[in-house]
Tab-separated table of C-alpha atoms in Angstrom:
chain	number	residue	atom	x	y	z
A	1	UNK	CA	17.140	15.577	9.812
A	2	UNK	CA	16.946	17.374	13.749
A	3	UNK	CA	15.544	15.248	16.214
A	4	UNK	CA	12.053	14.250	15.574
A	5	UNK	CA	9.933	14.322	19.459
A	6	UNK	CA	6.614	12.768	18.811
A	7	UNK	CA	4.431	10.905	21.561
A	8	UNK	CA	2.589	9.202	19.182
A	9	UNK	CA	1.977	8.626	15.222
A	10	UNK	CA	-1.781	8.328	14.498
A	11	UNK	CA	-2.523	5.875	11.103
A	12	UNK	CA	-5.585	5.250	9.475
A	13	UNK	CA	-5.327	1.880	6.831
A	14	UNK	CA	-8.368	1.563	4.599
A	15	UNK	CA	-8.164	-2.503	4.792
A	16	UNK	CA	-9.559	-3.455	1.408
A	17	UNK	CA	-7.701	-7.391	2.131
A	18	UNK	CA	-9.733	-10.385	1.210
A	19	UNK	CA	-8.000	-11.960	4.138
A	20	UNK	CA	-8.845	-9.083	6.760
A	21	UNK	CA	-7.005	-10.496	9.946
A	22	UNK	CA	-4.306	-11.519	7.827
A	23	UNK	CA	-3.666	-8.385	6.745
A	24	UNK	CA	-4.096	-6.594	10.255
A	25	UNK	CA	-1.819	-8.744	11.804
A	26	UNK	CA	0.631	-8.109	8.957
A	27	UNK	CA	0.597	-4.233	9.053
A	28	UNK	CA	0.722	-4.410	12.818
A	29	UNK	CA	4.010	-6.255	12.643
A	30	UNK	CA	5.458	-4.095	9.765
A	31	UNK	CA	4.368	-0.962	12.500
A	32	UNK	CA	5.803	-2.341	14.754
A	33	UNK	CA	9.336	-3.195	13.230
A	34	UNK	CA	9.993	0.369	12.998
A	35	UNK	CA	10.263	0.935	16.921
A	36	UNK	CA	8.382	4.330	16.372
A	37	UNK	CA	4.998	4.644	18.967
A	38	UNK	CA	1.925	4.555	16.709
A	39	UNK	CA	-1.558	4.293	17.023
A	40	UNK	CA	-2.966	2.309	13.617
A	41	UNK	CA	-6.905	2.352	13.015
A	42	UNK	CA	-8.257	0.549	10.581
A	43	UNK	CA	-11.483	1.192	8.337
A	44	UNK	CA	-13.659	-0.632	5.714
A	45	UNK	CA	-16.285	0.785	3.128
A	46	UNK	CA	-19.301	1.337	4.140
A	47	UNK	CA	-20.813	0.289	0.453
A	48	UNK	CA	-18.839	-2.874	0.644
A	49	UNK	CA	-21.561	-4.202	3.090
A	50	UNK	CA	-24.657	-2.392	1.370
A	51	UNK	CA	-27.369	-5.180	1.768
A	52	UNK	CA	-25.373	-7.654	3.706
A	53	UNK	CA	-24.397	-8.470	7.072
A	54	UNK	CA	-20.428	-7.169	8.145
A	55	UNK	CA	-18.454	-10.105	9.478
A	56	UNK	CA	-17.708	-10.100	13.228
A	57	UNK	CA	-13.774	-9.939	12.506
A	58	UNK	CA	-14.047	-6.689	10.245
A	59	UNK	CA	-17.245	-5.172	13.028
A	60	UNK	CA	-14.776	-6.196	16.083
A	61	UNK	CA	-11.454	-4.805	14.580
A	62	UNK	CA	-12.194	-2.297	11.973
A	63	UNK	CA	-14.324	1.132	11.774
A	64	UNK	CA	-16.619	2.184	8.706
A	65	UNK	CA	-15.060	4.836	6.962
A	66	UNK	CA	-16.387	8.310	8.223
A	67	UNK	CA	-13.812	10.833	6.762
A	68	UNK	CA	-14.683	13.387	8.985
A	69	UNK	CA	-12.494	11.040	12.170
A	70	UNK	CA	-9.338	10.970	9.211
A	71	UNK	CA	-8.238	14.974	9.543
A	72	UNK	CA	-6.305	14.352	13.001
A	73	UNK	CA	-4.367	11.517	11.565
A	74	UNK	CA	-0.417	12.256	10.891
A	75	UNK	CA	-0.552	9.338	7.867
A	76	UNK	CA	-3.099	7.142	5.547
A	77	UNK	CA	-2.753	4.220	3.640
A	78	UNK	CA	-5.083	2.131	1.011
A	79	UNK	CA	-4.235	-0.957	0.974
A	80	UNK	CA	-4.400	-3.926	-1.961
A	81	UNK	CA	-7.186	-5.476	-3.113
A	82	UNK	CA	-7.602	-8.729	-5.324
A	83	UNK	CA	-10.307	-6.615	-7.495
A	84	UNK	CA	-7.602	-5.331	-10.147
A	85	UNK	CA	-9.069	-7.629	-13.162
A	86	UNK	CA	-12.457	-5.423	-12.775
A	87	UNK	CA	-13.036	-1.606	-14.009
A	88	UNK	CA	-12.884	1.101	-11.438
A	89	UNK	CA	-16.406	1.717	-12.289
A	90	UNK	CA	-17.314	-1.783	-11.353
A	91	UNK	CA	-15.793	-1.693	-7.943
A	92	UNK	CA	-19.035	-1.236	-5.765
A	93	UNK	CA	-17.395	1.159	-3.180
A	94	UNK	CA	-15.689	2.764	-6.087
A	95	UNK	CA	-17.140	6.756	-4.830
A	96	UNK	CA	-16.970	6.205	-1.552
A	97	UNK	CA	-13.072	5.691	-2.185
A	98	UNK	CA	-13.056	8.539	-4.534
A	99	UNK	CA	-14.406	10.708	-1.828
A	100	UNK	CA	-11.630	9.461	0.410
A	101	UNK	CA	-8.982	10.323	-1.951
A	102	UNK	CA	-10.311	13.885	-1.770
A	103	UNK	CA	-10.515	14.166	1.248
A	104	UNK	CA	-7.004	12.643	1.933
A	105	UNK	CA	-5.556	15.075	-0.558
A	106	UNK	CA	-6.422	18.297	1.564
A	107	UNK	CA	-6.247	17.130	4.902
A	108	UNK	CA	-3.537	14.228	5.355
A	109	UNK	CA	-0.472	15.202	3.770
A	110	UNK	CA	0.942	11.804	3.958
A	111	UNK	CA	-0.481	8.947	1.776
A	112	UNK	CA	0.812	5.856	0.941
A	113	UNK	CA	-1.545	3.835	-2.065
A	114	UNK	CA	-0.117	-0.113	-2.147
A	115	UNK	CA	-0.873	-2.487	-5.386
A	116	UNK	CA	-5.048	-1.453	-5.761
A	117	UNK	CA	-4.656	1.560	-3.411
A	118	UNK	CA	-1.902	2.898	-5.710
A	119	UNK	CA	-3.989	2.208	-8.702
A	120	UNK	CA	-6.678	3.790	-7.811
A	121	UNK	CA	-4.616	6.715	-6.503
A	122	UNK	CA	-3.006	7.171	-9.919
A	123	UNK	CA	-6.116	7.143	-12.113
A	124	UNK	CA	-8.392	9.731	-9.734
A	125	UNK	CA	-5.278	12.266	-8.972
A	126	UNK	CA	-3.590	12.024	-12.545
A	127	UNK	CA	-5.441	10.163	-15.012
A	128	UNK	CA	-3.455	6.943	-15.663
A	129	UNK	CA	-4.793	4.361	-16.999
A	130	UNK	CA	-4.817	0.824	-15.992
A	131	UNK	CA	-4.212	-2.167	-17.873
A	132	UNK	CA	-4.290	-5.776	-17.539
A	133	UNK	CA	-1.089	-8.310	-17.840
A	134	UNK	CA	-0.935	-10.891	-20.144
A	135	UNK	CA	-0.166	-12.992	-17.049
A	136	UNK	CA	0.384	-12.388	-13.463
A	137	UNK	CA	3.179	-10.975	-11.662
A	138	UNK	CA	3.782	-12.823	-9.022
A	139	UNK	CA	6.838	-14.004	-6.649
A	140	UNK	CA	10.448	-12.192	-5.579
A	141	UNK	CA	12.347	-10.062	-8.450
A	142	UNK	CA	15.163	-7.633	-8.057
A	143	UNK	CA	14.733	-3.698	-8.269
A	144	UNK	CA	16.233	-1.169	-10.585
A	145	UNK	CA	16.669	2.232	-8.991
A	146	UNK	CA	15.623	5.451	-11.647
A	147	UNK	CA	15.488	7.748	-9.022
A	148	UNK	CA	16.503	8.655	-6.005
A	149	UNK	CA	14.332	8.774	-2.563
A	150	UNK	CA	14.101	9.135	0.657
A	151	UNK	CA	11.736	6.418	0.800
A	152	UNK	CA	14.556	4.081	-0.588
A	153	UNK	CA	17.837	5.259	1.387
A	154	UNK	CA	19.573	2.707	2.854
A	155	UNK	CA	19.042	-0.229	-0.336
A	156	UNK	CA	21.297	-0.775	-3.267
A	157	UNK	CA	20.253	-1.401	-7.025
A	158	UNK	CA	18.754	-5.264	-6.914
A	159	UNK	CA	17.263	-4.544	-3.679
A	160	UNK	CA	14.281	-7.230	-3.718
A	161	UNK	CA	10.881	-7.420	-3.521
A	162	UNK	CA	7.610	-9.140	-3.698
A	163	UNK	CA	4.819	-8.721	-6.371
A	164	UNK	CA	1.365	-10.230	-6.697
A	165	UNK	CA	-0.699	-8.583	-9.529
A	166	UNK	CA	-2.550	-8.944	-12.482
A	167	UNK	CA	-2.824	-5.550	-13.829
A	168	UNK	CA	-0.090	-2.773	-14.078
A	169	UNK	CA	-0.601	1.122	-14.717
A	170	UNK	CA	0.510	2.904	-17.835
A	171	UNK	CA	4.245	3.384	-17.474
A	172	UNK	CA	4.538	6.094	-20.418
A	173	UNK	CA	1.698	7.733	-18.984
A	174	UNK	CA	3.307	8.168	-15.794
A	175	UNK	CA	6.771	9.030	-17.429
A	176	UNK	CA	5.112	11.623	-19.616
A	177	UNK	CA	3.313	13.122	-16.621
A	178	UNK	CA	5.685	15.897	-14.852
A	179	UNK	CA	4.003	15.399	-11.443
A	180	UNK	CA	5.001	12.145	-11.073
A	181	UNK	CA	8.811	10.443	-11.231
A	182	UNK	CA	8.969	6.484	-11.918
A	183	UNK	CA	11.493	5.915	-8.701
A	184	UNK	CA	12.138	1.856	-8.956
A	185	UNK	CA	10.824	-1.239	-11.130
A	186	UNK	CA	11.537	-4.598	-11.921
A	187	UNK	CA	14.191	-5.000	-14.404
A	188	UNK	CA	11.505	-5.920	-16.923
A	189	UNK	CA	10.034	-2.379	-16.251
A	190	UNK	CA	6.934	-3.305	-13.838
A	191	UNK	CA	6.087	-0.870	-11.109
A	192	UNK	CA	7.822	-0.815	-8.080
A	193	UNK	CA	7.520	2.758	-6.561
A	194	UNK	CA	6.000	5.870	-7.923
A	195	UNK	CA	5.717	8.996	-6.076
A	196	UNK	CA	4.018	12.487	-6.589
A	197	UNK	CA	6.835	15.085	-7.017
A	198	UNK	CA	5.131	17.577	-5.073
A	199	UNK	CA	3.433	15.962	-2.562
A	200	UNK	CA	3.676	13.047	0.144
A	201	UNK	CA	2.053	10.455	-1.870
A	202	UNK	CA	3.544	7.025	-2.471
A	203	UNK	CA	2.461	4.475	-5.022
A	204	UNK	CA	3.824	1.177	-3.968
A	205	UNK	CA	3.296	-1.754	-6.137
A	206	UNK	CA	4.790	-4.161	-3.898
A	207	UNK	CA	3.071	-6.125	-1.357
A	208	UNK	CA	5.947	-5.403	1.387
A	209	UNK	CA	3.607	-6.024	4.530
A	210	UNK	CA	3.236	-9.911	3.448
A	211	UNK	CA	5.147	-11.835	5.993
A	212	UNK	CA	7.427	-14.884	4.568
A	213	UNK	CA	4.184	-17.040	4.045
A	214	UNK	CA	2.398	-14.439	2.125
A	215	UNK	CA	2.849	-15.301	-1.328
A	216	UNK	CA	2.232	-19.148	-0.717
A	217	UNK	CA	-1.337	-18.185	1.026
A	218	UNK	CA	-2.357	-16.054	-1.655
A	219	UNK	CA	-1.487	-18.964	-4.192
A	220	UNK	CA	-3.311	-20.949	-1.633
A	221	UNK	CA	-6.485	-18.850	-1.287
A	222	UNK	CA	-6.894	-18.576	-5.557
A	223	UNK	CA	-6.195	-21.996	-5.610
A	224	UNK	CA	-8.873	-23.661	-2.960
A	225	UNK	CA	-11.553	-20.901	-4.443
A	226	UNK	CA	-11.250	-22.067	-8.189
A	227	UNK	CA	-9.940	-25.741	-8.178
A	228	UNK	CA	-10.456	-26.161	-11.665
A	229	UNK	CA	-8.085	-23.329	-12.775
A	230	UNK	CA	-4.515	-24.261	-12.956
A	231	UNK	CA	-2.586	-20.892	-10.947
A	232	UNK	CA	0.659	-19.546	-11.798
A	233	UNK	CA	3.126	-20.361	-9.005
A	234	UNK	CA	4.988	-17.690	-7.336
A	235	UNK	CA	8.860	-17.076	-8.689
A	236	UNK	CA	12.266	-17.186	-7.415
A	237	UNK	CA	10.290	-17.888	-3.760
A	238	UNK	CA	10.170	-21.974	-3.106
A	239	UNK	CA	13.291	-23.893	-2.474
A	240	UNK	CA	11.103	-26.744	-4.019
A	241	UNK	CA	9.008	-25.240	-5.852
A	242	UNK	CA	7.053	-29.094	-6.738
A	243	UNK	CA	6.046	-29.225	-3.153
A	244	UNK	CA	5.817	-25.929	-2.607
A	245	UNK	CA	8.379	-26.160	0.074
A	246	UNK	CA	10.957	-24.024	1.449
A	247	UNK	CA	9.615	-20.528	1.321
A	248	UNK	CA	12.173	-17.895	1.374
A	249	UNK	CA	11.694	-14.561	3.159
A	250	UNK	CA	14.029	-12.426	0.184
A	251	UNK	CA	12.118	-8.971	0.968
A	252	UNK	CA	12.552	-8.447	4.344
A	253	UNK	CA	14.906	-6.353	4.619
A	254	UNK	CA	13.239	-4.051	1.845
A	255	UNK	CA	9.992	-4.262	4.081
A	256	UNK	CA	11.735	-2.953	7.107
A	257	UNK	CA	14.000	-0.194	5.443
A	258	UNK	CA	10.971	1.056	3.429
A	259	UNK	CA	8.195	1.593	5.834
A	260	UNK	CA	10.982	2.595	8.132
A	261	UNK	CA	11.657	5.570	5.542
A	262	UNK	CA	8.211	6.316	5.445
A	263	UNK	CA	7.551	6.738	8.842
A	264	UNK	CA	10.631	9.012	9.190
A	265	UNK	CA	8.743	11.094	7.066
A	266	UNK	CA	5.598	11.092	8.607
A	267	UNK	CA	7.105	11.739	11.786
A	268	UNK	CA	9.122	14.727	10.099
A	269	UNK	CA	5.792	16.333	8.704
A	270	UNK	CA	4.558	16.160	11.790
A	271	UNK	CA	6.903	18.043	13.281
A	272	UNK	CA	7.397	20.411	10.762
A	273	UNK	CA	3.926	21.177	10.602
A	274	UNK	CA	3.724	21.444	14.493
A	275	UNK	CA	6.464	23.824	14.788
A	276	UNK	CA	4.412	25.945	11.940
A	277	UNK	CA	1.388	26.169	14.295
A	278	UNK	CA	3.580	26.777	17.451
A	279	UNK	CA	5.564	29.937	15.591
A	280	UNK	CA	2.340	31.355	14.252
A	281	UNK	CA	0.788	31.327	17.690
A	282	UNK	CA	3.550	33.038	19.224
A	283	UNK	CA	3.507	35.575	16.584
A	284	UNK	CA	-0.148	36.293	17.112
């Protein structure tokens, strides 16, 4: 790839978190990792807040989603959301997410959908369908590798990585579709990575932006909301799993090689798509 010159990246995240600081603080740091400059804004549904008052955290660091502020950005990402037990239809914001995807697909050719966001990517662009687990994934597993990516250069088969889920998309719906190629899983065949095979969006089914502590707070958080249900600890994550002690940071390195791939690309569209518009206005 020739040298990529770019001032500045410009992000928009569609923060659908429970945990909304949480997760700022966590993308911020995975940004960050990658050395590259970048400006990150971040956006909640409007229809999320119909009737209600917005917190001060999401009115102080977040924007409402107005899509017509998204066409100058270089890359977008929807992020997880703990709604993946309910419908699409019974999401409240549901359209207003729809419209985004739209409007992503024509104007920002670089999208990256992770755990929800990729979901809900898959089922509006290509009709897969969703369906629940009969129990939820959740800790460290290893990778297999189906296909190969740019978004994955630089890790080896067993590369790990971190999932938290209860539902899963149709894997022989996505196999039989010939847009789409199946690029990693777990080696019991859940989703790791799916990409579009003609355009820039990712499907990540990982939560990679979770810092070493985020699997133990999401326990925590399902935990202290519904006492009386007994939750599945996560896997292959505690060194003492009893005292839930000893939590080991096993995806790291995946975190930083993978959204360092994927802002290579962004960074190469860019500059692709810049030296389009610079030829063209020599040439008229």
């Amino acid at each position: 790839m020739e040298a990529i010159m770019i001032k500045q990246l410009k992000l928009g995240i569609l923060n659908l978190m429970s945990n909304k600081l949480e997760s700022i603080d966590h993308f911020n740091q995975v940004f960050k990792e990658t050395g590259m400059p970048i400006k990150i804004t971040y956006f909640y549904p409007k229809g999320h807040y119909l009737g209600r008052e917005i917190p001060t955290e999401v009115k102080e660091n977040m924007e409402p989603l107005e899509l017509e502020k998204l066409q100058a950005l270089d890359g977008f990402i929807i992020s997880g959301s703990p709604i993946e037990r309910h419908d699409f239809e019974e999401v409240t914001y549901i359209q207003e997410v729809r419209d985004l995807l739209s409007y992503l697909d024509e104007f920002v050719p670089n999208q990256l959908y992770i755990c929800w966001g990729g979901m809900v990517a898959l089922n509006y662009f290509y009709g897969i369908e969703k369906q629940i687990l009969p129990r939820k994934l959740f800790g460290v597993y290893k990778q297999t590798i189906s296909q190969s990516s740019k978004l994955l250069q630089g890790l080896t088969p067993g590369f790990l990585a971190d999932h938290a889920r209860y539902a899963e998309m149709n894997l022989n719906q996505i196999q039989a579709n010939d847009k789409l190629q199946v690029v990693a899983t777990t080696e019991e065949n859940h989703l790791f990575l799916v990409e579009a095979k003609h355009k820039k969006q990712a499907f990540l089914f990982s939560h990679l932006e979770y810092d070493k502590d985020g699997l133990l707070k999401e326990y925590v958080r399902e935990s202290e909301a519904h006492p009386e249900i007994t939750y599945q600890k996560p896997e292959n994550y505690f060194e003492d799993t009893e005292t839930l002690t000893g939590t080991q940071y096993k995806w790291q390195q995946t975190r930083q090689v993978f959204f360092s791939n994927w802002m290579k690309q962004v960074a190469e569209n860019k500059n692709v798509r810049r030296n389009y518009h610079e030829k063209n206005r020599k040439v008229s």
